[in-house]
Coordinates of N, CA and C in Angstrom, one line a residue:
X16 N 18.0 -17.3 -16.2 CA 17.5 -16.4 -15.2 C 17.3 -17.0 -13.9
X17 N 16.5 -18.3 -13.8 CA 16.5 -19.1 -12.4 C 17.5 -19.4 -12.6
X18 N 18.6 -19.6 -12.6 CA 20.0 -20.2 -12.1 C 21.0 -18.7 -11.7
X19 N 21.0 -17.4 -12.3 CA 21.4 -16.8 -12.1 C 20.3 -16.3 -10.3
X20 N 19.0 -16.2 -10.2 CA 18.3 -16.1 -9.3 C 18.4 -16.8 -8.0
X21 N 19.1 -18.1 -8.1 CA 19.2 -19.0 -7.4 C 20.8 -18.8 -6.8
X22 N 21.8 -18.5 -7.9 CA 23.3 -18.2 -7.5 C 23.1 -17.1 -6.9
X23 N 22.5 -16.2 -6.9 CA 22.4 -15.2 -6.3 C 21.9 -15.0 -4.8
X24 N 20.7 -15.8 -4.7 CA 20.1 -16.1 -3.2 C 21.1 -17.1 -2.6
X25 N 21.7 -18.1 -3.1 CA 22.9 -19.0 -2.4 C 23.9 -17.8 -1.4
X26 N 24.3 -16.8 -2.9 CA 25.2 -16.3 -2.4 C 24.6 -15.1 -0.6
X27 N 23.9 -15.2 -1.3 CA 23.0 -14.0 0.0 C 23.0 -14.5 1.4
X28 N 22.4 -15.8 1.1 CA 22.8 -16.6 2.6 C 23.6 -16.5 2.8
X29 N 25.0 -16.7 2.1 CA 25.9 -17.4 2.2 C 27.1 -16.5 3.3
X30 N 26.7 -14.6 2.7 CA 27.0 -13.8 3.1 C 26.5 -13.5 4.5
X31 N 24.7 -13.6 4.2 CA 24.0 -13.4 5.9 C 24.5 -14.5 6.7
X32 N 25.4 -15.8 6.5 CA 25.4 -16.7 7.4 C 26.6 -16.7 8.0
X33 N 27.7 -16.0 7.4 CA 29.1 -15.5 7.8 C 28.5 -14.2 8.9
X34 N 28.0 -13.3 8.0 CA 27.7 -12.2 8.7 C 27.3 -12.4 10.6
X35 N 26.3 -13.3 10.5 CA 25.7 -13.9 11.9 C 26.7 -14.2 12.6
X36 N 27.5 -15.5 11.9 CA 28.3 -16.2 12.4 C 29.7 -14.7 13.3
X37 N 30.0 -14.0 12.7 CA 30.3 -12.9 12.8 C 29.9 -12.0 14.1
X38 N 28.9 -11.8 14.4 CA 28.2 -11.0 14.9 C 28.0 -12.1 16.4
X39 N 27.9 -13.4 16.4 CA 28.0 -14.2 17.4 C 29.1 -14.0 18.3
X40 N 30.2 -14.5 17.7 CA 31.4 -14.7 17.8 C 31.8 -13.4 18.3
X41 N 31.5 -12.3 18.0 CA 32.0 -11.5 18.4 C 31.4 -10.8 20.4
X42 N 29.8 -11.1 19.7 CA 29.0 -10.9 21.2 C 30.1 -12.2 22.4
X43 N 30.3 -12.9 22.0 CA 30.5 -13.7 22.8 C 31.9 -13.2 23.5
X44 N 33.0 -12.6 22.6 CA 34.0 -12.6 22.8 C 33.9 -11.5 24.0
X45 N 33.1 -10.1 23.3 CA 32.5 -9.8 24.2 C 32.3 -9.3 25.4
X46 N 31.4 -11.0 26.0 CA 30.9 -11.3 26.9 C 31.6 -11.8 27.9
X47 N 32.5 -12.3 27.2 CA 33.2 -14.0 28.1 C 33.9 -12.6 28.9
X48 N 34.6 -11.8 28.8 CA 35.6 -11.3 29.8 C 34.5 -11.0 31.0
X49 N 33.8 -10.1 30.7 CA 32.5 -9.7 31.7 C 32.2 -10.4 32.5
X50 N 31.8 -11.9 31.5 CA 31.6 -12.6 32.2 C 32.5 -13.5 33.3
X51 N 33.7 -13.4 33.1 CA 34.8 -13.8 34.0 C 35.2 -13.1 35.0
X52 N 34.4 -11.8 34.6 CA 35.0 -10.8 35.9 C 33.9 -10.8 36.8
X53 N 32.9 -11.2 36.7 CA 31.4 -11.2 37.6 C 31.9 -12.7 38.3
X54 N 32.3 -13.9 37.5 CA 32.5 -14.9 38.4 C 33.8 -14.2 39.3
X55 N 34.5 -13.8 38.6 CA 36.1 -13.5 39.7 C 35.6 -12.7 40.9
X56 N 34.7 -11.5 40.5 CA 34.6 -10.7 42.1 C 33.7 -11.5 43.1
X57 N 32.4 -12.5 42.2 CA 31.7 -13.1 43.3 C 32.3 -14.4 44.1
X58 N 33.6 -14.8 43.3 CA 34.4 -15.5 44.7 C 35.2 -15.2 45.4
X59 N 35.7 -13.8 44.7 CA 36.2 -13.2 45.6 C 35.3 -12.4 46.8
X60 N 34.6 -12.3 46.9 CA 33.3 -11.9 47.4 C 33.0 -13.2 48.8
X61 N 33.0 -14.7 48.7 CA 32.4 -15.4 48.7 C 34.0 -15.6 49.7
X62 N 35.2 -15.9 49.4 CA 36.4 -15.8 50.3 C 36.3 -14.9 51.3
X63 N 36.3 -13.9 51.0 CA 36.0 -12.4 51.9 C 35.4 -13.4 53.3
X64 N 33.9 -13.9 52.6 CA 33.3 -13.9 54.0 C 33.5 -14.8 54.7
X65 N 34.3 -16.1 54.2 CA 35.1 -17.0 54.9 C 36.0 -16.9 55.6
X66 N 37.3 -15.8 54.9 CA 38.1 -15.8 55.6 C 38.4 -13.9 55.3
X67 N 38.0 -13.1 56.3 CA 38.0 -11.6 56.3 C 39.4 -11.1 56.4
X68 N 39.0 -9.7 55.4 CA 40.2 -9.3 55.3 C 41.4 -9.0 56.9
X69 N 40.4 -8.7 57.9 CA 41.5 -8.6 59.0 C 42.5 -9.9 59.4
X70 N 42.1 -11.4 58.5 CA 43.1 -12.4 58.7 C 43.9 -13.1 58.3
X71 N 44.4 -12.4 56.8 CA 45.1 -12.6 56.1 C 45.5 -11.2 55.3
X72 N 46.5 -11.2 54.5 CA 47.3 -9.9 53.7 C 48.1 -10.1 52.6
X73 N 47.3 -11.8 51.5 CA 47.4 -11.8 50.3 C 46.6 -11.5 49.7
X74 N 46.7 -11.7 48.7 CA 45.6 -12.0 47.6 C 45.0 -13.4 47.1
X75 N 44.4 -13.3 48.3 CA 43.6 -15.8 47.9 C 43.7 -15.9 46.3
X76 N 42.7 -15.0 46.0 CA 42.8 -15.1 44.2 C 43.5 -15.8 43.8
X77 N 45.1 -15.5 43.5 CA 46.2 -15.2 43.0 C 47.1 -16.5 43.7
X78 N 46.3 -16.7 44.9 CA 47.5 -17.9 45.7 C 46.5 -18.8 45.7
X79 N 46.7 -19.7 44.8 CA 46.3 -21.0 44.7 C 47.1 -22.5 44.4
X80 N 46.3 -23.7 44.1 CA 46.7 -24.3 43.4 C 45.7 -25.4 43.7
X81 N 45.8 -26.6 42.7 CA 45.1 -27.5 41.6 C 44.9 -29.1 42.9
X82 N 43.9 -29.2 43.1 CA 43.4 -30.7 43.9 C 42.1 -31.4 42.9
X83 N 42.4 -32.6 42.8 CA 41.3 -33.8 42.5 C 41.3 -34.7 43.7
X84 N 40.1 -34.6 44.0 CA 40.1 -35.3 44.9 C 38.8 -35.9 44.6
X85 N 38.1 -37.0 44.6 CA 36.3 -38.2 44.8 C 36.8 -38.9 46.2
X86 N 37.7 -38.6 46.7 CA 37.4 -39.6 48.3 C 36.6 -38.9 49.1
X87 N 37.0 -37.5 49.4 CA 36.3 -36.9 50.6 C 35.5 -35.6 49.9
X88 N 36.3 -34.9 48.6 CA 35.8 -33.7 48.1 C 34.6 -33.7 47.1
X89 N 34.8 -34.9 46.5 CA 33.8 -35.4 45.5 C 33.9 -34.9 44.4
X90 N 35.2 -34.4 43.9 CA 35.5 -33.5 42.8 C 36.0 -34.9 41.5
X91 N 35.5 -34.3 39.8 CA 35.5 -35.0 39.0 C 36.4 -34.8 38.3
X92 N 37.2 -33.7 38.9 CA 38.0 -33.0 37.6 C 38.9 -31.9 38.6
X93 N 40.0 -31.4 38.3 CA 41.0 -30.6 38.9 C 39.8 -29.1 39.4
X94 N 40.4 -28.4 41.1 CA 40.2 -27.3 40.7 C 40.6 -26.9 41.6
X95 N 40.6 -25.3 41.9 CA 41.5 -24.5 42.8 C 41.4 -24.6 44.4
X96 N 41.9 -24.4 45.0 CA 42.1 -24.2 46.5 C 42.9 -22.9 46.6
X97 N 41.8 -22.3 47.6 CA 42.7 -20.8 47.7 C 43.6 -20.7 49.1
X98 N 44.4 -20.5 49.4 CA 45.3 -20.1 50.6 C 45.2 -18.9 51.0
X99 N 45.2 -18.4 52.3 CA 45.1 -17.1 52.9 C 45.9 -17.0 53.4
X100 N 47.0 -16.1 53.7 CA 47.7 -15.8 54.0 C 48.6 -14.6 55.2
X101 N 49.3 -14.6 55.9 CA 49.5 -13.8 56.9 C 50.9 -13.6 56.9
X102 N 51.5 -12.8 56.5 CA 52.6 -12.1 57.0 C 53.6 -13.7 56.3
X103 N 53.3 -14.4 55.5 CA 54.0 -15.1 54.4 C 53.9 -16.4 55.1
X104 N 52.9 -17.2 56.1 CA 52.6 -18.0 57.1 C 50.7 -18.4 56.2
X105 N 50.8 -19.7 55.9 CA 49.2 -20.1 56.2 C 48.3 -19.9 57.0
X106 N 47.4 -19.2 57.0 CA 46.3 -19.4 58.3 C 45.3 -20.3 57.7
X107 N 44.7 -20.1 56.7 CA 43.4 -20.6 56.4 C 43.6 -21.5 54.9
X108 N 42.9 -22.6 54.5 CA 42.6 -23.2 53.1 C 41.1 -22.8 52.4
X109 N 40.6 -22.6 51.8 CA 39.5 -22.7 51.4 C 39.4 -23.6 50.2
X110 N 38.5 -24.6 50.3 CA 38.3 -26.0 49.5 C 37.4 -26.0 48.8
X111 N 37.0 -26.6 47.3 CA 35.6 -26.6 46.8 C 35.6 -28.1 47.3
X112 N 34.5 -28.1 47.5 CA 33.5 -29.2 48.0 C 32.1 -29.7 47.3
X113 N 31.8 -30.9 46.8 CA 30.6 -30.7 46.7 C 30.0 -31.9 47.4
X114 N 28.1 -32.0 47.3 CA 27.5 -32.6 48.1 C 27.1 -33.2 47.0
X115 N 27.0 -34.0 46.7 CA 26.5 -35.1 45.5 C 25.0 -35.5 46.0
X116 N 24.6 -35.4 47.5 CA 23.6 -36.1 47.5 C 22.3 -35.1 48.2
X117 N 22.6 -33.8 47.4 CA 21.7 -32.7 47.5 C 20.1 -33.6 47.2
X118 N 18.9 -32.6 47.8 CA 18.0 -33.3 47.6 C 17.2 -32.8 45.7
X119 N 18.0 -32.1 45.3 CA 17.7 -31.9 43.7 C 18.8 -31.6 43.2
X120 N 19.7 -32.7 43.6 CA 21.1 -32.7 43.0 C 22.1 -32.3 43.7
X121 N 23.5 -32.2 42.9 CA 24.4 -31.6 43.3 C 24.5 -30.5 44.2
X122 N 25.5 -30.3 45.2 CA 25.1 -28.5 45.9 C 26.9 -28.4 46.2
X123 N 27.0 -27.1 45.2 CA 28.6 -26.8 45.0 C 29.1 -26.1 46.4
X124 N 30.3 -26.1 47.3 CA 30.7 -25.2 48.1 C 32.1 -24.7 48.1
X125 N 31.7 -24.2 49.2 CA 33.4 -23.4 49.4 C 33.4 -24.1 51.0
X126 N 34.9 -24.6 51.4 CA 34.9 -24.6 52.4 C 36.1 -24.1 53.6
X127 N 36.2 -23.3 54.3 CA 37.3 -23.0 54.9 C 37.8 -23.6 55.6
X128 N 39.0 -23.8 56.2 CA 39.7 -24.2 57.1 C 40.8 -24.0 57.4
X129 N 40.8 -23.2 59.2 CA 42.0 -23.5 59.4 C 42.7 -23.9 59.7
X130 N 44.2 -23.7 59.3 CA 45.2 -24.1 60.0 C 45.2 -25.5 61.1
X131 N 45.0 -24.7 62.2 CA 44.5 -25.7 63.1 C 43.4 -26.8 62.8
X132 N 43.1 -26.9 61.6 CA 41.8 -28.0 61.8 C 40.3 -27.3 62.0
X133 N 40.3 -26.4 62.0 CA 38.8 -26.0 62.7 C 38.5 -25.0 61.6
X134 N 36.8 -25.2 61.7 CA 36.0 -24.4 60.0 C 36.7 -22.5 60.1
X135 N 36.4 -22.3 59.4 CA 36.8 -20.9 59.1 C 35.3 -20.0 58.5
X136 N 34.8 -21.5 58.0 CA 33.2 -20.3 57.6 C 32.8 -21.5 56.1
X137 N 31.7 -21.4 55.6 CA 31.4 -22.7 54.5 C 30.3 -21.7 54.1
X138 N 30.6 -21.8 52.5 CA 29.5 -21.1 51.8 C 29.0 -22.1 50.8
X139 N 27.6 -21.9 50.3 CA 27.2 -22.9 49.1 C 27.1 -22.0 48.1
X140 N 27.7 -22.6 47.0 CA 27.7 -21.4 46.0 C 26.9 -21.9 44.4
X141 N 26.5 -23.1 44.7 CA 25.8 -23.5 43.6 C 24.5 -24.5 44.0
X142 N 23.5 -24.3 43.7 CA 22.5 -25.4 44.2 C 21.4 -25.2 43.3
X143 N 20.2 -25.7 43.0 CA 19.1 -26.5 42.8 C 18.0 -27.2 44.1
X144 N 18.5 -26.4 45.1 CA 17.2 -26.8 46.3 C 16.3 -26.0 46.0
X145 N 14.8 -26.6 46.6 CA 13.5 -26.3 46.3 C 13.3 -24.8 47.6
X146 N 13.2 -23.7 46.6 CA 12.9 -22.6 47.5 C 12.4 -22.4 48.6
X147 N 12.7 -22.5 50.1 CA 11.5 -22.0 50.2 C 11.7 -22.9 52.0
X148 N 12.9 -24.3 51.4 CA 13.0 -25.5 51.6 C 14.4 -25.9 52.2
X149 N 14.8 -26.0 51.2 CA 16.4 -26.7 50.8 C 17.0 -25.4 50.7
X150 N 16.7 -24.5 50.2 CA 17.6 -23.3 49.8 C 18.3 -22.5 51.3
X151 N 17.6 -23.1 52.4 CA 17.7 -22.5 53.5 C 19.6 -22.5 54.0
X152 N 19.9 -23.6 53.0 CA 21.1 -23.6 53.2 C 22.4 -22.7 52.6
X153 N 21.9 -21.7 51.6 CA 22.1 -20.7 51.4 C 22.3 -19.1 52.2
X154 N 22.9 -18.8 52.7 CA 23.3 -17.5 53.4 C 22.7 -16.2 53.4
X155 N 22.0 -16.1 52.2 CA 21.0 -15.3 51.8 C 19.7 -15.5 52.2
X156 N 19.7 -16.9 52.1 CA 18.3 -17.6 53.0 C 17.7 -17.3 54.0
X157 N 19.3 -18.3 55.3 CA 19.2 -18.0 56.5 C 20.6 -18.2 57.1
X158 N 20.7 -18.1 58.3 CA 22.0 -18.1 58.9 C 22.6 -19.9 59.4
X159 N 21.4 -20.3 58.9 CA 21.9 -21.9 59.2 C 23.6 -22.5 59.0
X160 N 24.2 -22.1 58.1 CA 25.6 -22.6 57.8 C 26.4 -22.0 58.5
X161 N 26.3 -21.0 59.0 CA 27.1 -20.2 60.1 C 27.2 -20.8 61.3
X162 N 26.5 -22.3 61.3 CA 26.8 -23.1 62.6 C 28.0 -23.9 62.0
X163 N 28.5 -23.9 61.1 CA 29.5 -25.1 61.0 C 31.4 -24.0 61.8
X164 N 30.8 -23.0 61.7 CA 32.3 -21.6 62.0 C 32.9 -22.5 63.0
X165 N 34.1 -22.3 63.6 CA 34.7 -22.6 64.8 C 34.5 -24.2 64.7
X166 N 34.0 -25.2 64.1 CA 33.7 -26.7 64.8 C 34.9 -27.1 63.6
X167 N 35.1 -28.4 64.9 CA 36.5 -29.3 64.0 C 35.8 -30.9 63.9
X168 N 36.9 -32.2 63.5 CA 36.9 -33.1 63.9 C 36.5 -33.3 65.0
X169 N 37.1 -32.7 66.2 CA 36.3 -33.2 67.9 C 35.5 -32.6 68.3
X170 N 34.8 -31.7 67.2 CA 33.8 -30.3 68.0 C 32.8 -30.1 66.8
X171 N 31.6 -31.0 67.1 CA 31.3 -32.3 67.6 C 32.0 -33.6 67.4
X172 N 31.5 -34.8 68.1 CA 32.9 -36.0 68.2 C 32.1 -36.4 66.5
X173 N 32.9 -37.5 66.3 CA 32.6 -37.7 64.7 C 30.9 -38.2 64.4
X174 N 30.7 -38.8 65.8 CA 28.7 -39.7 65.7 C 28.4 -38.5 65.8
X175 N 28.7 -37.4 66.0 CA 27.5 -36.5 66.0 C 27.5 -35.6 65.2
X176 N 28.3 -35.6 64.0 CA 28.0 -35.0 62.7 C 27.2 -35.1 61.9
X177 N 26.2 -35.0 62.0 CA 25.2 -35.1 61.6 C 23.8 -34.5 62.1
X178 N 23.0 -34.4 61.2 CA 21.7 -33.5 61.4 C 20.7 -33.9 62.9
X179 N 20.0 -33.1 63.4 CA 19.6 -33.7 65.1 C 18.6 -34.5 64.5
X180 N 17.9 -34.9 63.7 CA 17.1 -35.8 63.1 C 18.2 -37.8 63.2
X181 N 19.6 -37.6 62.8 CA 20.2 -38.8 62.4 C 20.9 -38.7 63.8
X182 N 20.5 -38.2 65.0 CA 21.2 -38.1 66.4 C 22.2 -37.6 66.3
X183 N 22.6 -36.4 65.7 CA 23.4 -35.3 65.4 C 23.2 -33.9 66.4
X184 N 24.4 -33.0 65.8 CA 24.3 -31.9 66.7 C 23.8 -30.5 65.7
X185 N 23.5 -30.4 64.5 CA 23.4 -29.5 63.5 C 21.2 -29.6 63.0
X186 N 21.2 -28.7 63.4 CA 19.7 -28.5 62.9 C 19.1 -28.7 61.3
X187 N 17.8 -29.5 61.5 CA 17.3 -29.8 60.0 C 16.6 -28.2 59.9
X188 N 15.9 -28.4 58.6 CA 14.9 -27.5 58.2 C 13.6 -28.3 57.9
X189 N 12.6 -27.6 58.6 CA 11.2 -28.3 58.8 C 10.7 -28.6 57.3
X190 N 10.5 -29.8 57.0 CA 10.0 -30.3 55.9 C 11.3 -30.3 55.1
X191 N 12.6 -30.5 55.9 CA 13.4 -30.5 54.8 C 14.7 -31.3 55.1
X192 N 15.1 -32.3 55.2 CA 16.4 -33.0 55.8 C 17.7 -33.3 54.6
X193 N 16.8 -33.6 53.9 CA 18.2 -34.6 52.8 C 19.0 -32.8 52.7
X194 N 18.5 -31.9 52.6 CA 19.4 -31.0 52.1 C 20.2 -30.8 53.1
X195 N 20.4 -30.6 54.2 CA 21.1 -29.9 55.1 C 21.8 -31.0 55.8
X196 N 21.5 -32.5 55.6 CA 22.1 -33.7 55.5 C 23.3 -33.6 54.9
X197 N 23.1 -33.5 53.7 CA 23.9 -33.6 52.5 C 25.3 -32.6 52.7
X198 N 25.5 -31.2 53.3 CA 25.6 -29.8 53.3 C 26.8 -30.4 54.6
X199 N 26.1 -30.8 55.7 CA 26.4 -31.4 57.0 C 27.5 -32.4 56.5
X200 N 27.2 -33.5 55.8 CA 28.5 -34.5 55.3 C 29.2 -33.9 54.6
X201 N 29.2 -33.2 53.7 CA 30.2 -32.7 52.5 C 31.8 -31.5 53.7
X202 N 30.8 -31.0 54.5 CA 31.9 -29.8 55.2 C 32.3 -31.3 55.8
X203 N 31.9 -32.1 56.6 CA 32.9 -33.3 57.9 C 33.4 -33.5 57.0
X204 N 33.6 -34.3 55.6 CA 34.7 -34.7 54.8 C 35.7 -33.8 54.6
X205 N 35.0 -32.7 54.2 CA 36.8 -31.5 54.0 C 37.3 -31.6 55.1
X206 N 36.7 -31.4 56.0 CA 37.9 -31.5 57.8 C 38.9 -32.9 57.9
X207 N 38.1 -34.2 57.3 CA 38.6 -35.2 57.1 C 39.7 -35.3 55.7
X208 N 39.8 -34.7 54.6 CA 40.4 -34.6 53.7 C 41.9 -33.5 54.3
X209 N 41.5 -32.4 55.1 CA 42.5 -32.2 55.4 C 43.5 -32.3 56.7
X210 N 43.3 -33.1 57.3 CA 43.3 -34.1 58.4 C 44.4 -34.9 57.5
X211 N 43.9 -35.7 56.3 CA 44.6 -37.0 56.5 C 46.0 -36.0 55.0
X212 N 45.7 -34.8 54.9 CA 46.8 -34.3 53.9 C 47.3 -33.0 54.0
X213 N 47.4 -32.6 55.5 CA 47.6 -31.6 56.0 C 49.5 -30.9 55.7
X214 N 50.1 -31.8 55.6 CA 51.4 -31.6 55.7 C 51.8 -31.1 54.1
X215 N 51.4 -31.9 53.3 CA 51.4 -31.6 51.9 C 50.5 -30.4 51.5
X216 N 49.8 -30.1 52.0 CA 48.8 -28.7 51.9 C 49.6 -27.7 52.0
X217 N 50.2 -28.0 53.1 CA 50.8 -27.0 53.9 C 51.8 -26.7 52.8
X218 N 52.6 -27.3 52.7 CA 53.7 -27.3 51.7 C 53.7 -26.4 50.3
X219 N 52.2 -27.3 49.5 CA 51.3 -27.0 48.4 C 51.2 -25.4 48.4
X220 N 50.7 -25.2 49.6 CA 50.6 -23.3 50.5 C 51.5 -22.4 50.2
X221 N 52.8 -22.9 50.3 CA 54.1 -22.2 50.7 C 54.3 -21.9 49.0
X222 N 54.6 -23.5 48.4 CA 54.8 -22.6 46.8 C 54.0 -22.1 46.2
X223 N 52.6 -22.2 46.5 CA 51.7 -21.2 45.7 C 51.7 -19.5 45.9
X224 N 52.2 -19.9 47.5 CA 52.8 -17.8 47.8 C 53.8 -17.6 47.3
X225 N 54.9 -18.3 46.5 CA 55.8 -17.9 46.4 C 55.8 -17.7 45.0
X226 N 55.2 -19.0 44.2 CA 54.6 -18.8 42.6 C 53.9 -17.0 42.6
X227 N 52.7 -17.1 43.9 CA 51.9 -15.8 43.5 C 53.1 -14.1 43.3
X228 N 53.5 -14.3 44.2 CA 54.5 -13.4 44.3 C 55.7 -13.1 43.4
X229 N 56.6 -13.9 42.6 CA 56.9 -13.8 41.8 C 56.2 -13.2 40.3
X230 N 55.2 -14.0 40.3 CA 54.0 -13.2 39.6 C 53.5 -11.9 39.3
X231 N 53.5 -11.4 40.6 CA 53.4 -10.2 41.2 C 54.2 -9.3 40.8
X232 N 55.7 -9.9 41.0 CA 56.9 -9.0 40.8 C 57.3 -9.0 39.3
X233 N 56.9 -9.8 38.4 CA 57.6 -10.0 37.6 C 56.5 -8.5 36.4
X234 N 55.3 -8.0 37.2 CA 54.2 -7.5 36.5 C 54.6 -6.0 36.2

């Protein structure tokens, strides 16, 4: 009777533990799409305000392609770059970027640029700054990052990239430097990353419209 008692409760788990396993697996499955579509619209969302729909007439989404870069991007691992597009002509890049030397870590971005060299708009789309503080560099915050729009390589000259604390031309936040420091070097490097690999971008640009579009056609 205890062995038959005992085969019997084995088997019960055995059942409730598939069953779970079951019921996980399945939440997740799910979830993940949901969940991919909430990341897909909020960068598409996050493009938008970089580079608006009156200046381009693809789909960024869709026209991309794959950079590693740790010289100037600080990236550890492949990831997208979106191209904007005009009448089958590049206008704008949008870069991820990150700032490694956030004041509570890491601070993820987007960064535009166009054509010409000059910002297109920089959004931070991932951070860990202290509310209140650091977070100011967030969009939602305040309008602080909306000073990098229109500046290039010569606008300001390169010594003065940097926060008016380090004899810079870019404002800190009171009680708060390393972050907006950090935010401040990460955008001068993308201008300098695509400075020294502009031709190849360019190029990079062309077959990713042309990859997207076939795509398109083929649907």
């Amino acid at each position: 009777m205890i062995g038959q008692a005992i085969s019997r409760n084995s088997l019960l788990l055995g059942v409730f533990a598939v069953v779970t396993t079951g019921v996980i697996a399945a939440t997740f499955l799910g979830t993940k799409d949901r969940i991919a579509e909430q990341i897909r619209a909020a960068r598409a969302s996050a493009l938008l305000e970089i580079v608006p729909d009156d200046r381009h007439n693809n789909a960024m989404l869709d026209t991309t392609f794959a950079i590693d870069d740790s010289e100037f991007l600080n990236l550890d691992e492949e990831q997208q770059v979106f191209v904007a597009m005009q009448n089958d002509m590049p206008v704008a890049f949008v870069f991820p970027a990150i700032a490694p030397d956030g004041y509570s870590g890491a601070i993820e971005l987007l960064v535009g640029v166009n054509v010409d060299g000059s910002i297109a708009g920089a959004r931070v789309v991932q951070h860990e700054e202290t509310p209140g503080l650091g977070d100011k560099v967030d969009l939602k915050k305040s309008d602080w990052i909306l000073d990098f729009d229109d500046r290039s390589l010569g606008d300001p000259e390169p010594a003065q990239w940097k926060v008016k604390k380090d004899k810079g031309v870019f404002d800190q936040f009171t009680g708060a430097t390393i972050t907006p420091r950090a935010v401040t070097g990460a955008v001068y490097k993308t201008l300098q990353y695509y400075r020294k690999h502009n031709e190849g971008l360019l190029a990079q640009a062309q077959a990713a419209a042309t990859a997207s579009e076939e795509t398109n056609d083929g649907k």
